[in-house]
mmCIF file of C-alpha atoms in Angstrom:
data_model
loop_
_atom_site.group_PDB
_atom_site.id
_atom_site.type_symbol
_atom_site.label_atom_id
_atom_site.label_comp_id
_atom_site.label_asym_id
_atom_site.label_seq_id
_atom_site.Cartn_x
_atom_site.Cartn_y
_atom_site.Cartn_z
ATOM 1 C CA GLN Y 1 150.556 81.745 115.818
ATOM 2 C CA VAL Y 2 153.054 84.446 114.971
ATOM 3 C CA ARG Y 3 151.779 88.010 115.096
ATOM 4 C CA LEU Y 4 153.266 91.404 114.407
ATOM 5 C CA GLN Y 5 152.073 94.591 116.063
ATOM 6 C CA GLU Y 6 153.319 98.064 115.229
ATOM 7 C CA SER Y 7 153.399 100.764 117.872
ATOM 8 C CA GLY Y 8 154.710 104.259 118.327
ATOM 9 C CA PRO Y 9 153.638 107.895 118.539
ATOM 10 C CA GLY Y 10 150.653 108.657 116.369
ATOM 11 C CA LEU Y 11 151.591 112.309 116.074
ATOM 12 C CA ILE Y 12 155.019 113.862 115.767
ATOM 13 C CA LYS Y 13 156.214 117.335 114.830
ATOM 14 C CA PRO Y 14 158.154 118.204 111.699
ATOM 15 C CA SER Y 15 161.902 117.626 112.085
ATOM 16 C CA GLU Y 16 161.363 115.062 114.856
ATOM 17 C CA THR Y 17 162.333 111.410 114.530
ATOM 18 C CA LEU Y 18 159.629 108.949 113.651
ATOM 19 C CA SER Y 19 160.228 105.868 115.791
ATOM 20 C CA LEU Y 20 158.174 102.711 115.471
ATOM 21 C CA THR Y 21 158.502 99.242 116.876
ATOM 22 C CA CYS Y 22 157.076 96.018 115.564
ATOM 23 C CA ALA Y 23 156.477 93.601 118.427
ATOM 24 C CA VAL Y 24 156.758 89.954 117.496
ATOM 25 C CA SER Y 25 154.685 87.411 119.381
ATOM 26 C CA GLY Y 26 154.660 83.676 118.926
ATOM 27 C CA ALA Y 27 158.204 83.491 117.622
ATOM 28 C CA SER Y 28 161.650 84.840 118.246
ATOM 29 C CA VAL Y 29 162.727 87.783 116.166
ATOM 30 C CA SER Y 30 166.130 86.135 115.856
ATOM 31 C CA SER Y 31 164.917 82.801 114.535
ATOM 32 C CA GLY Y 32 164.630 81.920 110.896
ATOM 33 C CA ASN Y 33 166.177 83.382 107.785
ATOM 34 C CA PHE Y 34 163.654 86.163 107.451
ATOM 35 C CA TYR Y 35 163.507 89.539 105.859
ATOM 36 C CA TRP Y 36 161.993 92.111 108.179
ATOM 37 C CA THR Y 37 160.427 94.805 106.056
ATOM 38 C CA TRP Y 38 158.759 98.171 106.543
ATOM 39 C CA PHE Y 39 156.188 99.621 104.155
ATOM 40 C CA ARG Y 40 154.091 102.734 104.332
ATOM 41 C CA GLN Y 41 150.921 104.031 102.771
ATOM 42 C CA PRO Y 42 149.898 107.698 102.848
ATOM 43 C CA PRO Y 43 146.188 108.142 103.547
ATOM 44 C CA GLY Y 44 144.175 107.291 100.455
ATOM 45 C CA LYS Y 45 147.270 106.496 98.407
ATOM 46 C CA GLY Y 46 149.309 103.531 97.303
ATOM 47 C CA LEU Y 47 152.007 101.453 98.942
ATOM 48 C CA GLU Y 48 155.662 102.359 99.320
ATOM 49 C CA TRP Y 49 158.499 99.983 100.208
ATOM 50 C CA ILE Y 50 160.821 101.532 102.799
ATOM 51 C CA GLY Y 51 163.374 98.760 103.159
ATOM 52 C CA TYR Y 52 164.315 95.612 104.966
ATOM 53 C CA PHE Y 53 166.586 94.192 107.629
ATOM 54 C CA TYR Y 54 167.758 90.692 106.782
ATOM 55 C CA TYR Y 55 168.311 88.186 109.604
ATOM 56 C CA ASN Y 56 172.094 88.335 109.124
ATOM 57 C CA GLY Y 57 172.141 92.076 109.699
ATOM 58 C CA ARG Y 58 172.205 93.167 106.079
ATOM 59 C CA THR Y 59 169.964 96.112 105.338
ATOM 60 C CA ASN Y 60 168.536 97.467 102.108
ATOM 61 C CA TYR Y 61 166.785 100.821 102.130
ATOM 62 C CA SER Y 62 164.951 102.797 99.506
ATOM 63 C CA PRO Y 63 167.404 105.368 98.131
ATOM 64 C CA SER Y 64 164.906 108.183 98.620
ATOM 65 C CA LEU Y 65 164.831 107.464 102.363
ATOM 66 C CA LYS Y 66 168.247 105.905 102.931
ATOM 67 C CA SER Y 67 169.831 109.003 104.436
ATOM 68 C CA ARG Y 68 167.116 109.172 107.108
ATOM 69 C CA VAL Y 69 166.253 105.519 107.821
ATOM 70 C CA THR Y 70 167.561 103.000 110.306
ATOM 71 C CA MET Y 71 166.125 99.544 110.851
ATOM 72 C CA SER Y 72 167.196 97.196 113.573
ATOM 73 C CA ILE Y 73 166.237 94.169 115.593
ATOM 74 C CA ASP Y 74 166.253 94.024 119.385
ATOM 75 C CA THR Y 75 166.430 90.412 120.444
ATOM 76 C CA SER Y 76 166.048 91.257 124.139
ATOM 77 C CA LYS Y 77 162.689 92.901 123.473
ATOM 78 C CA ASN Y 78 161.791 90.630 120.577
ATOM 79 C CA HIS Y 79 160.931 93.473 118.304
ATOM 80 C CA PHE Y 80 161.906 95.083 115.038
ATOM 81 C CA SER Y 81 162.212 98.836 114.795
ATOM 82 C CA LEU Y 82 162.172 101.711 112.328
ATOM 83 C CA LYS Y 83 163.613 105.157 112.804
ATOM 84 C CA LEU Y 84 163.093 107.911 110.275
ATOM 85 C CA ASN Y 85 164.906 111.148 111.020
ATOM 86 C CA SER Y 86 163.882 114.684 110.153
ATOM 87 C CA ALA Y 87 160.258 113.838 109.503
ATOM 88 C CA THR Y 88 158.118 116.046 107.289
ATOM 89 C CA ALA Y 89 154.436 116.098 106.402
ATOM 90 C CA ALA Y 90 155.277 113.855 103.458
ATOM 91 C CA ASP Y 91 156.073 111.081 105.943
ATOM 92 C CA THR Y 92 152.482 111.010 107.169
ATOM 93 C CA ALA Y 93 151.288 107.482 106.467
ATOM 94 C CA VAL Y 94 150.162 104.157 107.817
ATOM 95 C CA TYR Y 95 153.321 102.203 108.522
ATOM 96 C CA TYR Y 96 153.345 98.419 108.216
ATOM 97 C CA CYS Y 97 155.951 95.957 109.401
ATOM 98 C CA ALA Y 98 156.168 92.582 107.731
ATOM 99 C CA ARG Y 99 158.123 89.351 107.830
ATOM 100 C CA GLY Y 100 158.938 86.675 105.307
ATOM 101 C CA GLY Y 101 161.000 86.479 102.190
ATOM 102 C CA ILE Y 102 161.656 89.549 100.132
ATOM 103 C CA ILE Y 103 157.917 89.314 99.514
ATOM 104 C CA PRO Y 104 156.562 89.098 103.036
ATOM 105 C CA VAL Y 105 153.665 86.889 104.015
ATOM 106 C CA LEU Y 106 153.091 88.077 107.557
ATOM 107 C CA TRP Y 107 152.040 91.659 108.189
ATOM 108 C CA GLY Y 108 151.189 93.815 111.136
ATOM 109 C CA GLN Y 109 147.902 95.676 111.138
ATOM 110 C CA GLY Y 110 149.602 99.009 110.531
ATOM 111 C CA THR Y 111 149.857 102.193 112.542
ATOM 112 C CA LEU Y 112 149.086 105.726 111.425
ATOM 113 C CA VAL Y 113 151.749 108.331 111.997
ATOM 114 C CA THR Y 114 150.883 111.953 111.372
ATOM 115 C CA VAL Y 115 153.589 114.564 111.047
ATOM 116 C CA SER Y 116 152.154 117.959 111.911
ATOM 117 C CA SER Y 117 152.944 120.951 114.029
ATOM 118 C CA ASP B 1 163.379 103.979 89.633
ATOM 119 C CA ILE B 2 161.379 101.330 87.812
ATOM 120 C CA GLN B 3 157.868 102.584 87.151
ATOM 121 C CA MET B 4 155.022 100.120 87.536
ATOM 122 C CA THR B 5 151.802 100.927 85.702
ATOM 123 C CA GLN B 6 148.606 99.060 86.425
ATOM 124 C CA SER B 7 145.521 99.004 84.303
ATOM 125 C CA PRO B 8 142.727 99.584 84.620
ATOM 126 C CA SER B 9 142.689 101.830 87.672
ATOM 127 C CA SER B 10 139.271 100.461 88.575
ATOM 128 C CA LEU B 11 137.146 97.598 87.400
ATOM 129 C CA SER B 12 133.523 96.689 87.967
ATOM 130 C CA ALA B 13 132.618 93.023 87.946
ATOM 131 C CA SER B 14 130.179 90.502 89.369
ATOM 132 C CA VAL B 15 130.483 87.367 91.424
ATOM 133 C CA GLY B 16 131.451 84.508 89.147
ATOM 134 C CA ASP B 17 133.171 86.714 86.559
ATOM 135 C CA ARG B 18 136.662 86.085 85.292
ATOM 136 C CA VAL B 19 138.799 89.214 85.640
ATOM 137 C CA THR B 20 142.304 90.113 84.565
ATOM 138 C CA PHE B 21 144.526 92.886 85.848
ATOM 139 C CA THR B 22 147.541 94.150 83.981
ATOM 140 C CA CYS B 23 150.841 95.459 85.315
ATOM 141 C CA ARG B 24 153.590 96.880 83.132
ATOM 142 C CA ALA B 25 157.142 97.628 84.206
ATOM 143 C CA SER B 26 159.185 100.450 82.708
ATOM 144 C CA GLN B 27 162.087 98.042 82.174
ATOM 145 C CA ASP B 28 162.755 94.320 82.155
ATOM 146 C CA ILE B 29 162.259 92.824 85.620
ATOM 147 C CA SER B 30 162.349 89.158 84.558
ATOM 148 C CA THR B 31 159.814 87.520 86.864
ATOM 149 C CA TRP B 32 160.610 89.552 89.964
ATOM 150 C CA LEU B 33 157.013 90.568 90.445
ATOM 151 C CA ALA B 34 154.525 90.166 93.262
ATOM 152 C CA TRP B 35 150.814 90.784 93.556
ATOM 153 C CA TYR B 36 149.010 91.915 96.690
ATOM 154 C CA GLN B 37 145.388 92.249 97.682
ATOM 155 C CA GLN B 38 144.321 94.997 100.078
ATOM 156 C CA LYS B 39 140.902 95.469 101.593
ATOM 157 C CA PRO B 40 139.872 98.764 103.221
ATOM 158 C CA GLU B 41 141.461 99.386 106.599
ATOM 159 C CA GLU B 42 143.480 96.178 106.355
ATOM 160 C CA ALA B 43 147.113 95.353 105.704
ATOM 161 C CA PRO B 44 148.010 94.081 102.250
ATOM 162 C CA LYS B 45 148.058 90.354 101.677
ATOM 163 C CA SER B 46 150.633 88.754 99.424
ATOM 164 C CA LEU B 47 149.002 86.628 96.743
ATOM 165 C CA ILE B 48 151.692 85.827 94.210
ATOM 166 C CA TYR B 49 155.474 86.038 94.015
ATOM 167 C CA ALA B 50 157.900 85.453 91.166
ATOM 168 C CA ALA B 51 155.099 86.431 88.784
ATOM 169 C CA SER B 52 153.252 83.136 88.929
ATOM 170 C CA TYR B 53 153.770 81.348 92.254
ATOM 171 C CA LEU B 54 150.859 81.365 94.671
ATOM 172 C CA GLN B 55 151.594 82.076 98.292
ATOM 173 C CA SER B 56 150.541 79.312 100.642
ATOM 174 C CA GLY B 57 146.845 79.448 101.405
ATOM 175 C CA VAL B 58 145.874 81.583 98.416
ATOM 176 C CA PRO B 59 142.932 80.090 96.526
ATOM 177 C CA SER B 60 143.686 78.505 93.192
ATOM 178 C CA ARG B 61 141.255 80.830 91.407
ATOM 179 C CA PHE B 62 144.105 83.362 91.529
ATOM 180 C CA SER B 63 146.834 83.029 88.935
ATOM 181 C CA GLY B 64 149.659 85.172 87.673
ATOM 182 C CA SER B 65 151.659 85.213 84.497
ATOM 183 C CA GLY B 66 154.172 87.230 82.560
ATOM 184 C CA SER B 67 157.826 88.055 82.399
ATOM 185 C CA GLY B 68 159.987 90.922 81.297
ATOM 186 C CA THR B 69 157.742 93.973 81.347
ATOM 187 C CA ASP B 70 154.179 92.692 81.056
ATOM 188 C CA PHE B 71 152.305 90.809 83.729
ATOM 189 C CA THR B 72 148.770 89.754 84.506
ATOM 190 C CA LEU B 73 146.809 88.657 87.538
ATOM 191 C CA THR B 74 143.686 86.646 86.810
ATOM 192 C CA ILE B 75 140.843 85.660 89.092
ATOM 193 C CA SER B 76 139.017 82.838 87.384
ATOM 194 C CA SER B 77 135.682 83.117 89.201
ATOM 195 C CA LEU B 78 135.145 86.112 91.449
ATOM 196 C CA GLN B 79 134.010 85.513 94.980
ATOM 197 C CA PRO B 80 132.466 88.183 97.234
ATOM 198 C CA GLU B 81 135.636 88.346 99.344
ATOM 199 C CA ASP B 82 137.745 89.217 96.282
ATOM 200 C CA PHE B 83 136.468 92.768 96.003
ATOM 201 C CA ALA B 84 139.493 94.793 97.010
ATOM 202 C CA THR B 85 142.388 96.786 95.589
ATOM 203 C CA TYR B 86 145.199 94.872 93.902
ATOM 204 C CA TYR B 87 148.783 96.065 93.680
ATOM 205 C CA CYS B 88 151.756 94.779 91.770
ATOM 206 C CA GLN B 89 155.307 95.272 93.043
ATOM 207 C CA GLN B 90 158.629 94.726 91.358
ATOM 208 C CA TYR B 91 161.529 93.488 93.413
ATOM 209 C CA ASP B 92 164.170 93.357 90.733
ATOM 210 C CA THR B 93 165.774 96.696 91.547
ATOM 211 C CA ASN B 94 165.885 98.858 94.649
ATOM 212 C CA PRO B 95 163.598 100.669 95.318
ATOM 213 C CA TYR B 96 161.033 97.912 95.084
ATOM 214 C CA THR B 97 158.251 99.938 93.549
ATOM 215 C CA PHE B 98 154.506 99.380 93.449
ATOM 216 C CA GLY B 99 151.915 100.069 90.850
ATOM 217 C CA GLN B 100 149.193 102.548 91.719
ATOM 218 C CA GLY B 101 146.633 99.781 92.258
ATOM 219 C CA THR B 102 143.476 98.491 90.591
ATOM 220 C CA LYS B 103 140.283 98.767 92.586
ATOM 221 C CA LEU B 104 137.913 95.886 91.940
ATOM 222 C CA GLU B 105 134.326 96.854 92.613
ATOM 223 C CA ILE B 106 130.993 95.200 92.345
#
């Protein structure tokens, strides 16, 4: 059974880089023609699409975050990662990684990242 | 950005009821629409893609319809496990925006 598990610092300071990894178990991150997607959800609020990394290396990021976002896959560690530079309080959210088509079917459980001094 | 508007924002219903959620896009998105279900403290679950296609494993009591700007998600006979928040998402144009959600309550 394929599982995704997000991990990373739960608390970062403003202006720091938010770095998360999505560990993939039960499958290789390099197998299949999948979209690897990140979403986020501020506490008590709705969902936001951050962007995706397609298996062939093509990326597509939300314009509002594009200047600060990098997504990548590390085949040696079998994980998918998100970096968001220059974090602010507005980036405080539960971050979810997901896999599938453009509409993913497999999700991680999510990880809360708080941006606060 | 394409704005997605869901109505109602909350809905009270009972087990066995038929319920319909509405999602409206601010511009034509063809059928590039998905529906998700999210329960408290859980990740979203994809129910429907391309407006009307059920994801594998989703019960047949869920159905979706619509095209262009107006879409609906219907649950034909509510089950206790269906009480959750439902979101629509367009994936016609980047950024792939969500509606604000409809909370389905008992």
